[in-house]
């Protein structure tokens, strides 16, 4: 892999609550290269959004980064003063959220918001900024962009709004984008269009993307690599084909079997018993052990770290955090 | 499921129009006409006893409006719903209708909104039992415990409030309540759309187990084609308030006929990464207040011609499409 755009090293994020300190992200590490899409999947509460927010410096009290480092092109950004981080957020990193309305101000015309962002972060003249805004809207597939630029957000459909948000995120040519469930609120036909758009942008502009979603299908279509998160940890990470077709971690296997698809004919879906633990109650050892039908003694005492399994026929860079693969007693 | 038996649910030419006009004063000042939205526009289908009939379609296609009319939560603007020979819409004996209501239940997308947050779970589940006067006293408590066990919860969970449960557990509670009146026909509107896939698997498995055990009939509504394929015996595809195709479950996926069905299938992300060929269709569902003329899909349809813009296609042999009828859909 070429030099990563983003490196997350042993990230820990905590929330201070009345009931104590909750660790939402616990020792998470990964890299994302230029032009690469890292998909992040996992159940609700697994820590996908918190990880994304931490990278772009949007963790707010009572949350805090409690450990680890975040590097952009090799330079730490997790310990920058707020003012510097805000500047980076405008120019180098950007985000796209699930609900386009959280990123668009309903009171301003779409064009005003785009132009303002462009003016804040570049040296363009107002008329050049307007030209650029129109070009961006065209690039994300808005028909008649020279007319639509003067429309208000409510005059756009959900899919069109999400395109505008993507245009807004692109307006400063960021090197890295966090897209947190960008298609969850959209219909499948529109979702397919937005996915195609994100892929095209990565390819053409070399943007690195962290794509957060519940939808394994979206990941399979879009991502180059995928990280499966569980209870604030990375359970498995690797090239998307390898993880989707040959998941190793018992949780990842269960997750894959639980999804009805157009290709398979399962009479029953795989059922993972129970539910994800609360942050206040994460089990000792492997966080998945109460739900794992392959758990053994070691799983209850020692936490497994992500490693490339030995003896398994996996692609390089496919890592799994499970004692079944760490060698020694109980391993396969 | 046998084809010979007469249908259990018959929906004939069902219609629902919403008045979406601006307030009277605005209309007068701005000189606007009244505006109507045909949310459901002449829908007909049948459901056989013990089968799962699914409606799929994108947001705004009218699925929830159909569901609410079928269970009698929303008055119809036209057409008829007949369940086990009794018309829901016609003027029937109130006692007979009451008896029918007891046999129909509904499960909603958002299990939290459909459960009274101030009631304990046992009271929520017991409500239909009391409403229909099915059991009394200790028998109610016993039955509630049985129902909770049936859906994979513990009888002691009855003492808790809805907010103490996860989304999937709340949906189990909603299912337990639906079964409390010994309902035999359950209308499920996006029952797992708000849930994680692992929890969805638990609920879908549970729904199938209960169907087998009690011979339940489902009207199953979802926008997720893979989920529908997993659950349904037969499927109706909706677009802008109309059915465009009705097909046996698996066949819809192996032999989609309507251009819109094909587009929907193409849009589903390819989890198997089979590299299947797909054609991206441009555009989104048009504004339902002023739908396109003729076949409402024509602005997005690769096979549209001049007739399509003029004339709405009739449902023939399970598909409503001129190109299929004319044999030019290949
Ligand atoms: N402000 C906060 N205070 C306390 N806990 C929080 C806060 N924000 C997030 N958490 C906790 O952190 C964990 C991870 O949350 P996160 O939002 O990252 O989940 P997610 O994987 O994005 O889930 P979803 O799929 O539902 O979006 C959860 O247990 C959540 O409850
Ligand atoms: N109470 C209402 N008033 C006005 N329009 C409505 C109402 N309920 C639904 N609609 C409209 O009817 C159409 C179908 O809605 P719905 O049945 O909820 O679709 P679906 O469930 O398929 O997403 C939509 O255009 C929706 O906006
Ligand atoms: S470490 Fe043990 S408990 Fe955890 S997933 Fe692997 S086998 Fe299961
Ligand atoms: S009737 Fe015409 S426009 Fe409608 S789906 Fe068929 S070919 Fe397309
Ligand atoms: Mg999230
Ligand atoms: Mg609906």
XYZ file of C-alpha atoms and ligand atoms in Angstrom:
738
model
C 0.000 0.000 0.000
C 1.197 3.514 -0.751
C 1.643 5.944 2.132
C -1.658 6.164 3.933
C -3.676 9.364 3.851
C -5.156 8.583 7.238
C -3.672 6.398 9.952
C -5.578 5.560 13.087
C -3.290 4.124 15.765
C -4.676 2.491 18.913
C -7.529 4.968 19.133
C -9.513 5.024 22.370
C -12.526 7.263 22.927
C -14.294 7.623 26.263
C -17.476 9.262 27.450
C -17.626 10.573 30.975
C -21.076 9.928 32.395
C -22.676 9.971 35.799
C -22.327 6.223 35.986
C -18.640 6.329 35.245
C -16.305 6.451 32.301
C -17.542 4.487 29.298
C -15.038 3.368 26.704
C -16.810 3.558 23.324
C -13.735 2.957 21.170
C -11.100 0.635 22.492
C -7.754 0.337 20.731
C -8.819 0.698 17.118
C -6.193 0.879 14.355
C -6.386 1.090 10.566
C -5.004 2.966 7.556
C -6.709 4.361 4.486
C -4.676 4.949 1.328
C -5.122 7.490 -1.452
C -8.154 6.651 -3.581
C -9.178 3.874 -1.239
C -12.595 3.265 0.321
C -12.518 1.621 3.730
C -15.970 0.316 4.594
C -16.872 0.161 8.280
C -19.751 -2.098 9.287
C -21.209 -3.275 12.556
C -24.399 -3.175 14.570
C -25.885 -0.037 15.991
C -23.677 1.174 18.814
C -20.576 -0.664 17.604
C -18.674 2.624 17.444
C -18.635 3.408 13.735
C -19.787 7.026 14.004
C -17.670 7.781 17.053
C -14.601 6.551 15.180
C -15.472 8.782 12.221
C -16.093 11.796 14.455
C -12.810 11.228 16.276
C -10.842 11.271 13.027
C -12.308 14.560 11.903
C -11.957 16.093 15.350
C -15.631 16.306 16.205
C -15.719 14.477 19.511
C -17.275 16.855 21.994
C -17.469 16.721 25.782
C -18.398 14.561 27.624
C -16.508 12.565 25.006
C -12.727 12.624 24.699
C -9.951 10.894 22.861
C -8.397 8.899 25.668
C -5.520 7.357 23.800
C -3.862 6.669 20.504
C -3.017 8.849 17.536
C -4.612 10.012 14.306
C -2.252 10.901 11.481
C -3.048 12.767 8.277
C -0.264 12.246 5.733
C 1.927 11.131 8.603
C 1.312 14.184 10.812
C -0.659 13.991 14.036
C -3.953 15.829 13.974
C -5.613 14.504 17.126
C -3.713 16.907 19.406
C -4.047 20.096 17.342
C -5.594 23.254 18.802
C -9.284 23.604 17.856
C -8.577 26.488 15.504
C -6.044 24.494 13.455
C -8.308 21.480 13.354
C -11.167 23.607 12.056
C -8.950 24.767 9.203
C -8.025 21.186 8.353
C -11.694 20.226 8.433
C -12.429 22.777 5.792
C -9.563 21.976 3.452
C -8.201 18.515 3.991
C -10.963 16.437 5.508
C -14.721 16.581 5.069
C -17.795 14.627 6.059
C -21.118 13.481 4.675
C -23.891 12.507 7.060
C -26.950 10.294 6.743
C -29.455 13.111 6.765
C -28.544 15.715 4.164
C -30.647 18.259 6.012
C -28.197 18.329 8.921
C -25.525 19.618 6.552
C -27.679 22.074 4.604
C -29.183 25.219 6.042
C -32.844 25.311 4.962
C -32.883 29.124 4.947
C -30.160 29.603 2.356
C -30.049 28.782 -1.312
C -27.932 25.773 -2.159
C -25.588 27.955 -4.189
C -25.004 30.422 -1.349
C -23.876 27.598 0.918
C -21.545 26.139 -1.686
C -20.084 29.505 -2.668
C -19.562 30.541 0.931
C -17.668 27.339 1.668
C -15.540 27.783 -1.420
C -14.782 31.430 -0.584
C -13.811 30.587 3.003
C -11.323 27.974 1.952
C -9.902 29.217 -1.344
C -8.683 32.497 -2.863
C -11.236 32.469 -5.683
C -13.230 35.577 -6.578
C -16.992 35.441 -5.961
C -17.790 34.956 -9.632
C -15.157 32.243 -10.010
C -16.538 30.596 -6.864
C -19.990 30.554 -8.423
C -18.588 28.974 -11.587
C -16.868 26.391 -9.448
C -20.064 25.681 -7.502
C -21.949 25.090 -10.739
C -19.195 22.791 -11.990
C -19.365 20.820 -8.736
C -23.133 20.419 -8.955
C -22.693 19.171 -12.505
C -20.006 16.762 -11.357
C -22.318 15.175 -8.761
C -25.035 14.783 -11.360
C -27.474 17.630 -10.702
C -29.264 18.389 -13.976
C -29.381 22.053 -15.066
C -26.940 23.092 -12.305
C -26.846 26.728 -13.431
C -30.555 26.951 -12.547
C -30.698 24.589 -9.543
C -27.892 26.489 -7.824
C -30.424 29.148 -6.865
C -32.878 26.662 -5.364
C -33.514 26.061 -1.657
C -32.770 22.653 -0.071
C -36.477 21.821 0.329
C -36.910 22.101 -3.432
C -34.558 19.144 -3.890
C -35.520 15.493 -3.430
C -33.661 13.368 -0.871
C -31.253 11.954 -3.427
C -30.570 15.360 -4.939
C -29.918 16.840 -1.506
C -27.408 14.140 -0.774
C -25.687 15.009 -4.050
C -25.534 18.628 -2.935
C -23.991 17.557 0.375
C -21.400 15.571 -1.532
C -20.700 18.609 -3.691
C -20.307 20.640 -0.501
C -17.868 18.078 0.906
C -15.896 18.135 -2.334
C -15.829 21.896 -2.655
C -12.408 22.180 -1.032
C -10.945 19.108 -2.679
C -10.372 17.226 0.572
C -7.918 14.339 0.716
C -10.161 12.405 3.062
C -13.928 12.111 3.523
C -15.918 10.395 6.258
C -19.260 9.313 4.805
C -21.484 8.222 7.704
C -24.450 6.240 6.338
C -24.715 8.444 3.245
C -27.361 6.275 1.596
C -29.329 4.875 4.534
C -32.152 7.393 4.170
C -32.432 6.887 0.419
C -34.352 4.517 -1.833
C -32.431 1.669 -3.456
C -32.494 3.181 -6.921
C -31.112 6.462 -5.587
C -28.696 4.647 -3.297
C -27.180 2.922 -6.327
C -26.636 6.289 -7.985
C -24.972 7.802 -4.905
C -22.707 4.779 -4.459
C -21.624 5.015 -8.074
C -20.897 8.693 -7.526
C -18.729 8.093 -4.442
C -16.786 5.395 -6.281
C -16.197 7.632 -9.256
C -14.918 10.456 -7.055
C -12.437 8.184 -5.319
C -11.160 6.913 -8.596
C -10.906 10.259 -10.329
C -9.774 12.478 -7.482
C -7.865 9.984 -5.390
C -9.886 10.886 -2.303
C -9.565 8.469 0.613
C -12.982 7.575 2.054
C -14.182 6.017 5.281
C -17.637 4.700 4.412
C -19.768 3.869 7.449
C -22.870 1.793 6.878
C -25.091 -0.990 8.182
C -25.453 -2.370 4.698
C -23.033 -5.126 3.759
C -24.257 -4.922 0.179
C -23.204 -1.280 -0.072
C -19.794 -2.230 1.302
C -19.407 -5.104 -1.140
C -20.157 -2.728 -4.003
C -18.101 0.240 -2.929
C -15.281 -0.598 -0.558
C -11.779 -1.821 -1.262
C -11.296 -2.987 2.297
C -13.744 -3.471 5.140
C -13.527 -3.286 8.920
C -16.113 -5.138 10.995
C -16.573 -3.424 14.345
C -18.015 -4.926 17.483
C -18.362 -3.252 20.888
C -15.884 -0.499 20.064
C -13.234 -2.835 18.646
C -12.200 -4.038 15.217
C -13.152 -7.719 15.030
C -11.941 -8.256 11.493
C -10.414 -6.148 8.737
C -9.226 -6.981 5.258
C -9.801 -6.853 1.515
C -13.535 -6.681 0.904
C -13.849 -9.815 -1.209
C -11.966 -11.898 1.272
C -13.945 -10.687 4.282
C -17.340 -10.931 2.580
C -16.738 -14.353 1.078
C -14.572 -15.896 3.791
C -15.274 -14.145 7.048
C -13.145 -15.605 9.838
C -14.410 -14.028 13.042
C -17.442 -15.850 14.458
C -19.277 -12.515 14.693
C -18.474 -11.609 11.080
C -19.625 -15.056 9.978
C -22.875 -14.695 11.885
C -23.406 -11.243 10.423
C -22.917 -12.490 6.861
C -25.307 -15.405 7.397
C -27.928 -13.130 8.935
C -28.346 -11.104 5.740
C -30.931 -12.262 3.238
C -29.559 -11.824 -0.278
C -30.819 -12.141 -3.810
C -28.381 -14.969 -4.470
C -28.861 -17.402 -1.596
C -31.785 -19.579 -0.601
C -31.510 -20.120 3.114
C -34.614 -21.538 4.759
C -33.548 -19.841 7.988
C -31.201 -16.940 8.498
C -28.232 -17.358 10.793
C -29.190 -16.100 14.192
C -26.626 -14.629 16.546
C -28.134 -15.125 19.984
C -28.414 -12.196 22.361
C -27.441 -8.600 21.779
C -24.348 -6.417 21.831
C -23.257 -5.632 25.402
C -23.734 -2.190 26.862
C -20.595 -0.084 27.167
C -20.921 -0.229 30.937
C -20.883 -3.994 30.807
C -18.311 -5.174 28.255
C -17.260 -8.712 29.117
C -13.702 -9.615 30.096
C -11.497 -11.032 27.371
C -13.195 -11.200 23.999
C -16.182 -8.816 23.972
C -18.117 -11.305 21.844
C -17.700 -14.269 24.195
C -21.254 -14.405 25.674
C -22.708 -14.781 22.170
C -19.998 -16.948 20.641
C -20.707 -20.655 20.205
C -16.993 -21.364 19.848
C -15.803 -19.554 22.960
C -13.296 -21.397 25.152
C -11.474 -20.674 28.402
C -8.975 -18.235 27.011
C -11.730 -16.081 25.483
C -12.963 -15.179 28.947
C -9.642 -13.903 30.245
C -7.510 -12.623 27.406
C -8.515 -10.064 24.827
C -7.653 -11.129 21.260
C -5.747 -8.581 19.147
C -6.154 -8.355 15.358
C -3.517 -10.524 13.650
C -3.054 -12.101 10.267
C -4.056 -15.697 10.890
C -1.472 -18.368 10.253
C -2.302 -21.372 8.129
C -5.555 -19.884 6.834
C -5.727 -19.210 3.145
C -6.292 -15.465 3.363
C -5.125 -12.473 1.403
C -2.397 -10.251 2.867
C -3.744 -7.570 5.175
C -6.684 -9.706 6.330
C -6.579 -9.541 10.108
C -8.887 -11.045 12.694
C -9.163 -10.572 16.454
C -10.122 -14.034 17.675
C -8.350 -16.685 19.709
C -9.355 -19.365 17.239
C -6.600 -17.952 15.067
C -3.979 -16.878 17.588
C -2.454 -20.345 17.946
C -2.110 -22.307 21.160
C -4.703 -24.234 23.076
C -8.236 -24.228 21.651
C -7.148 -22.754 18.319
C -7.935 -24.509 15.099
C -50.275 -23.249 -0.053
C -52.704 -24.600 -2.602
C -53.948 -22.605 -5.534
C -57.434 -24.071 -5.489
C -58.751 -22.578 -2.238
C -60.629 -19.330 -2.425
C -58.673 -16.245 -1.359
C -58.630 -15.281 2.293
C -58.072 -11.593 1.603
C -59.404 -9.917 -1.516
C -58.503 -6.319 -2.326
C -60.457 -4.853 -5.245
C -59.695 -1.560 -6.947
C -58.540 0.011 -3.697
C -58.123 3.782 -3.786
C -57.055 6.519 -1.439
C -56.867 10.201 -2.233
C -55.366 12.749 0.154
C -56.273 16.417 0.051
C -52.897 18.146 0.092
C -54.154 21.643 -0.728
C -52.568 24.652 0.900
C -54.738 26.269 3.580
C -57.842 28.033 2.288
C -56.480 31.562 2.830
C -53.269 30.847 0.895
C -55.257 29.353 -1.929
C -57.412 32.435 -2.206
C -54.529 34.897 -1.915
C -52.190 33.031 -4.220
C -54.949 31.866 -6.519
C -54.025 28.211 -6.194
C -56.304 25.302 -7.100
C -57.079 22.487 -4.675
C -54.454 19.725 -4.831
C -55.044 16.008 -4.463
C -52.614 13.164 -4.095
C -53.613 9.707 -5.280
C -51.599 7.667 -2.781
C -53.258 4.406 -3.844
C -54.792 4.325 -7.265
C -56.801 1.219 -8.114
C -55.007 -1.659 -6.422
C -56.227 -5.264 -6.641
C -54.664 -8.401 -5.191
C -55.558 -11.556 -3.320
C -53.937 -13.367 -0.433
C -54.523 -17.052 0.222
C -54.806 -18.438 3.710
C -51.455 -19.231 5.307
C -49.390 -17.474 2.684
C -47.171 -14.413 2.811
C -48.033 -11.790 0.248
C -45.494 -8.992 0.032
C -45.711 -5.469 -1.296
C -42.408 -3.874 -2.330
C -41.741 -0.436 -3.654
C -39.748 2.661 -2.982
C -40.656 5.251 -0.402
C -43.898 7.043 -1.219
C -45.210 4.298 -3.488
C -48.217 3.821 -1.200
C -47.360 0.665 0.749
C -48.214 1.995 4.198
C -51.419 3.556 2.936
C -52.527 0.139 1.650
C -51.604 -1.475 4.961
C -53.615 1.038 6.965
C -56.661 0.617 4.751
C -56.485 -3.176 4.871
C -56.577 -3.215 8.677
C -59.238 -0.526 8.779
C -57.086 2.218 10.323
C -57.682 4.511 7.360
C -60.945 4.968 5.457
C -60.793 4.039 1.792
C -61.630 6.500 -0.978
C -62.841 3.689 -3.190
C -62.723 -0.055 -3.717
C -63.127 -2.842 -1.241
C -61.243 -5.090 1.155
C -62.830 -8.460 1.919
C -61.379 -10.720 4.570
C -62.678 -14.262 4.952
C -65.847 -13.308 3.102
C -66.592 -10.225 5.215
C -66.265 -6.806 3.621
C -64.271 -4.349 5.726
C -65.600 -1.408 3.792
C -69.218 -2.361 3.124
C -72.075 -2.110 5.619
C -71.888 -5.266 7.606
C -73.244 -6.325 10.914
C -71.086 -4.474 13.526
C -70.778 -7.643 15.623
C -69.453 -9.514 12.627
C -66.946 -6.744 11.923
C -65.831 -6.718 15.539
C -65.252 -10.446 15.369
C -63.182 -9.894 12.252
C -61.101 -7.096 13.802
C -59.985 -9.523 16.455
C -58.493 -11.751 13.796
C -56.461 -8.952 12.175
C -53.453 -7.278 13.724
C -50.771 -4.910 12.547
C -47.047 -4.604 13.259
C -45.387 -1.284 12.511
C -41.915 -0.228 11.469
C -41.137 1.680 14.606
C -41.835 -0.629 17.502
C -41.319 2.186 19.964
C -43.927 4.508 18.548
C -46.493 1.718 18.495
C -46.073 0.772 22.180
C -47.515 3.007 24.870
C -44.406 4.168 26.774
C -46.277 4.628 30.059
C -47.689 1.115 30.157
C -45.887 -1.916 31.444
C -45.307 -4.553 28.792
C -47.819 -6.939 30.378
C -50.555 -4.339 30.044
C -49.594 -3.620 26.435
C -49.809 -7.277 25.501
C -52.996 -7.840 27.484
C -54.794 -4.947 25.832
C -56.277 -6.899 22.901
C -57.241 -9.685 25.314
C -59.258 -7.220 27.393
C -60.559 -5.297 24.390
C -62.087 -8.404 22.900
C -63.024 -9.895 26.287
C -61.101 -13.082 25.576
C -59.879 -13.998 29.061
C -60.185 -12.793 32.643
C -58.093 -12.473 35.808
C -55.236 -14.870 36.342
C -55.734 -16.402 32.913
C -54.681 -13.094 31.356
C -51.413 -13.056 33.291
C -50.758 -16.642 32.336
C -51.460 -15.969 28.677
C -49.195 -12.884 28.655
C -46.395 -15.004 30.123
C -46.951 -17.615 27.415
C -46.880 -14.999 24.687
C -43.661 -13.449 26.007
C -42.044 -16.883 26.071
C -43.298 -17.578 22.565
C -41.484 -14.533 21.173
C -38.276 -15.327 23.009
C -38.650 -13.063 26.038
C -39.101 -13.954 29.697
C -42.450 -13.807 31.529
C -40.802 -11.438 34.054
C -40.185 -8.962 31.230
C -43.883 -8.119 31.470
C -43.117 -5.964 34.501
C -40.831 -3.665 32.524
C -41.543 -0.607 30.398
C -40.886 -0.433 26.627
C -37.891 1.900 27.002
C -36.064 -0.807 28.919
C -35.870 -2.939 25.776
C -33.779 -2.835 22.617
C -35.357 -2.243 19.219
C -35.493 -5.936 18.407
C -37.003 -6.803 21.783
C -39.652 -4.122 21.322
C -40.559 -5.611 17.967
C -40.940 -8.977 19.751
C -43.315 -7.298 22.191
C -45.313 -5.898 19.267
C -45.508 -9.391 17.784
C -46.625 -10.841 21.110
C -49.384 -8.247 21.249
C -50.413 -9.041 17.684
C -50.756 -12.701 18.666
C -52.612 -11.950 21.898
C -56.009 -11.829 20.251
C -55.249 -15.046 18.382
C -55.009 -13.040 15.196
C -54.692 -15.106 12.070
C -53.973 -12.302 9.599
C -51.086 -9.961 10.400
C -50.224 -6.895 8.381
C -46.548 -6.073 8.850
C -45.402 -2.658 7.647
C -41.591 -2.640 7.412
C -41.313 -4.738 10.584
C -37.511 -4.951 10.479
C -36.506 -1.794 8.640
C -35.408 -0.043 11.811
C -33.400 -3.008 13.070
C -29.819 -4.217 12.705
C -29.345 -7.160 10.363
C -28.596 -9.589 13.162
C -31.764 -8.558 14.991
C -33.686 -8.591 11.716
C -32.658 -12.222 11.266
C -34.068 -13.061 14.704
C -37.390 -11.361 13.943
C -37.764 -12.817 10.437
C -37.011 -16.314 11.749
C -39.530 -15.804 14.543
C -42.202 -14.621 12.106
C -41.710 -17.686 9.947
C -41.775 -20.048 12.928
C -45.032 -18.516 14.153
C -46.517 -18.726 10.693
C -45.773 -22.435 10.536
C -47.042 -23.063 14.031
C -50.299 -21.121 13.791
C -50.952 -21.038 10.052
C -50.767 -17.242 10.015
C -51.409 -15.212 6.888
C -49.117 -12.212 6.352
C -49.333 -9.065 4.308
C -45.655 -8.211 4.468
C -44.534 -4.753 3.426
C -40.944 -3.773 2.845
C -38.724 -1.736 0.576
C -35.958 -4.348 0.936
C -36.089 -6.781 -1.970
C -33.822 -9.358 -0.374
C -35.968 -9.478 2.754
C -39.105 -9.795 0.670
C -37.569 -12.584 -1.373
C -36.744 -14.428 1.833
C -40.241 -14.083 3.291
C -42.828 -14.010 0.516
C -44.756 -16.640 -1.393
C -46.056 -14.004 -3.753
C -44.966 -10.424 -4.353
C -46.605 -7.299 -5.700
C -44.391 -4.444 -6.910
C -45.809 -0.944 -6.375
C -44.971 2.261 -8.192
C -46.741 5.546 -7.510
C -49.825 3.988 -5.962
C -50.278 1.214 -8.514
C -49.257 -2.394 -8.829
C -46.978 -2.857 -11.807
C -46.235 -6.557 -11.404
C -47.461 -9.476 -9.306
C -45.491 -12.689 -9.303
C -44.689 -15.894 -7.448
C -41.906 -15.050 -4.988
C -38.706 -16.483 -6.426
C -39.910 -16.064 -9.996
C -40.000 -12.296 -9.648
C -36.248 -12.438 -9.142
C -35.401 -15.017 -11.788
C -37.825 -13.615 -14.373
C -38.626 -9.977 -13.669
C -40.893 -8.696 -16.427
C -41.830 -5.101 -15.739
C -39.095 -2.538 -16.555
C -39.467 -0.996 -13.091
C -39.013 -4.381 -11.392
C -35.870 -4.888 -13.439
C -34.587 -1.476 -12.447
C -35.221 -2.167 -8.761
C -33.411 -5.486 -8.951
C -30.477 -3.881 -10.720
C -30.197 -1.312 -7.973
C -29.796 -3.854 -5.163
C -26.150 -3.932 -4.106
C -24.505 -7.138 -5.185
C -23.449 -8.728 -1.903
C -22.296 -11.919 -3.592
C -20.019 -9.798 -5.801
C -20.973 -11.919 -8.748
C -20.225 -9.022 -11.072
C -23.769 -9.254 -12.389
C -24.535 -6.936 -15.254
C -26.588 -3.917 -14.264
C -28.077 -0.939 -15.870
C -28.207 2.241 -13.855
C -31.516 4.003 -14.226
C -31.552 7.744 -13.951
C -34.114 9.730 -12.032
C -36.209 9.315 -8.919
C -39.870 8.750 -8.132
C -41.709 11.785 -9.563
C -43.855 14.121 -7.527
C -47.019 12.130 -6.738
C -49.184 15.259 -6.758
C -48.648 15.700 -10.477
C -47.666 12.224 -11.709
C -46.608 11.697 -15.324
C -49.337 10.927 -17.849
C -50.096 7.445 -19.152
C -47.753 4.908 -17.595
C -46.375 6.862 -14.636
C -43.002 5.136 -15.061
C -42.505 6.394 -18.600
C -40.031 9.255 -17.884
C -37.598 6.711 -16.405
C -38.345 3.760 -18.632
C -35.866 2.660 -21.301
C -38.695 1.024 -23.280
C -41.141 3.916 -23.210
C -42.736 5.043 -26.433
C -45.419 7.484 -27.413
C -48.273 5.161 -26.391
C -46.800 4.904 -22.879
C -47.023 8.657 -22.377
C -50.653 8.619 -23.437
C -52.261 5.481 -22.100
C -51.984 3.792 -18.705
C -51.272 0.079 -19.159
C -53.755 -2.399 -17.688
C -52.699 -5.337 -15.518
C -52.565 -8.353 -17.834
C -51.366 -11.716 -16.645
C -49.451 -10.184 -13.721
C -47.777 -7.232 -15.475
C -48.977 -3.757 -16.343
C -46.748 -2.678 -19.226
C -47.321 -1.935 -22.888
C -43.885 -3.186 -23.897
C -44.520 -6.579 -22.292
C -47.967 -6.740 -23.847
C -46.560 -5.828 -27.275
C -43.751 -8.339 -26.894
C -40.989 -5.755 -27.179
C -39.503 -6.164 -23.701
C -37.378 -9.222 -24.588
N -22.436 11.518 23.784
C -22.351 10.242 24.189
N -22.423 9.917 25.499
C -22.325 8.633 25.900
N -22.174 7.567 25.073
C -22.114 7.818 23.747
C -22.209 9.155 23.225
N -22.123 9.093 21.856
C -21.980 7.783 21.565
N -21.970 7.012 22.694
C -21.838 5.563 22.751
O -20.743 5.133 21.977
C -21.009 3.890 21.363
C -20.731 3.962 19.867
O -21.666 4.851 19.262
P -21.688 5.159 17.718
O -22.610 6.293 17.522
O -20.295 5.292 17.215
O -22.316 3.827 17.127
P -22.553 3.449 15.603
O -21.729 2.238 15.356
O -22.325 4.632 14.726
O -24.083 3.038 15.637
P -25.274 3.347 14.580
O -25.159 2.249 13.613
O -26.501 3.228 15.437
O -25.062 4.711 14.007
C -22.467 3.563 21.693
O -22.518 2.647 22.767
C -23.045 4.885 22.108
O -24.114 4.706 22.997
N -52.028 11.645 5.629
C -51.497 11.945 4.448
N -51.716 13.157 3.877
C -51.196 13.458 2.661
N -50.429 12.628 1.925
C -50.162 11.410 2.434
C -50.667 10.988 3.709
N -50.233 9.722 3.946
C -49.493 9.363 2.885
N -49.447 10.369 1.961
C -48.761 10.347 0.673
O -49.190 9.176 -0.017
C -48.117 8.593 -0.747
C -47.916 7.144 -0.304
O -47.460 7.151 1.016
P -47.145 5.847 1.842
O -48.295 4.910 1.750
O -46.705 6.251 3.204
O -45.920 5.249 1.014
P -44.868 4.102 1.424
O -45.332 3.443 2.663
O -44.854 3.214 0.233
O -43.561 4.814 1.584
C -46.907 9.485 -0.490
O -46.758 10.393 -1.551
C -47.247 10.192 0.798
O -46.580 11.431 0.882
S -12.024 -14.967 20.755
Fe -13.242 -16.667 21.531
S -15.194 -15.740 22.101
Fe -14.121 -14.278 20.821
S -14.898 -14.689 18.788
Fe -13.029 -15.881 18.988
S -13.718 -17.873 19.734
Fe -15.427 -16.484 20.013
S -45.894 0.859 -20.203
Fe -44.280 1.820 -21.408
S -43.335 3.283 -20.000
Fe -44.578 1.910 -18.774
S -43.144 0.374 -18.127
Fe -44.084 -0.429 -19.953
S -42.754 0.246 -21.612
Fe -42.164 1.403 -19.825
Mg -23.716 5.876 13.556
Mg -44.246 3.281 4.593
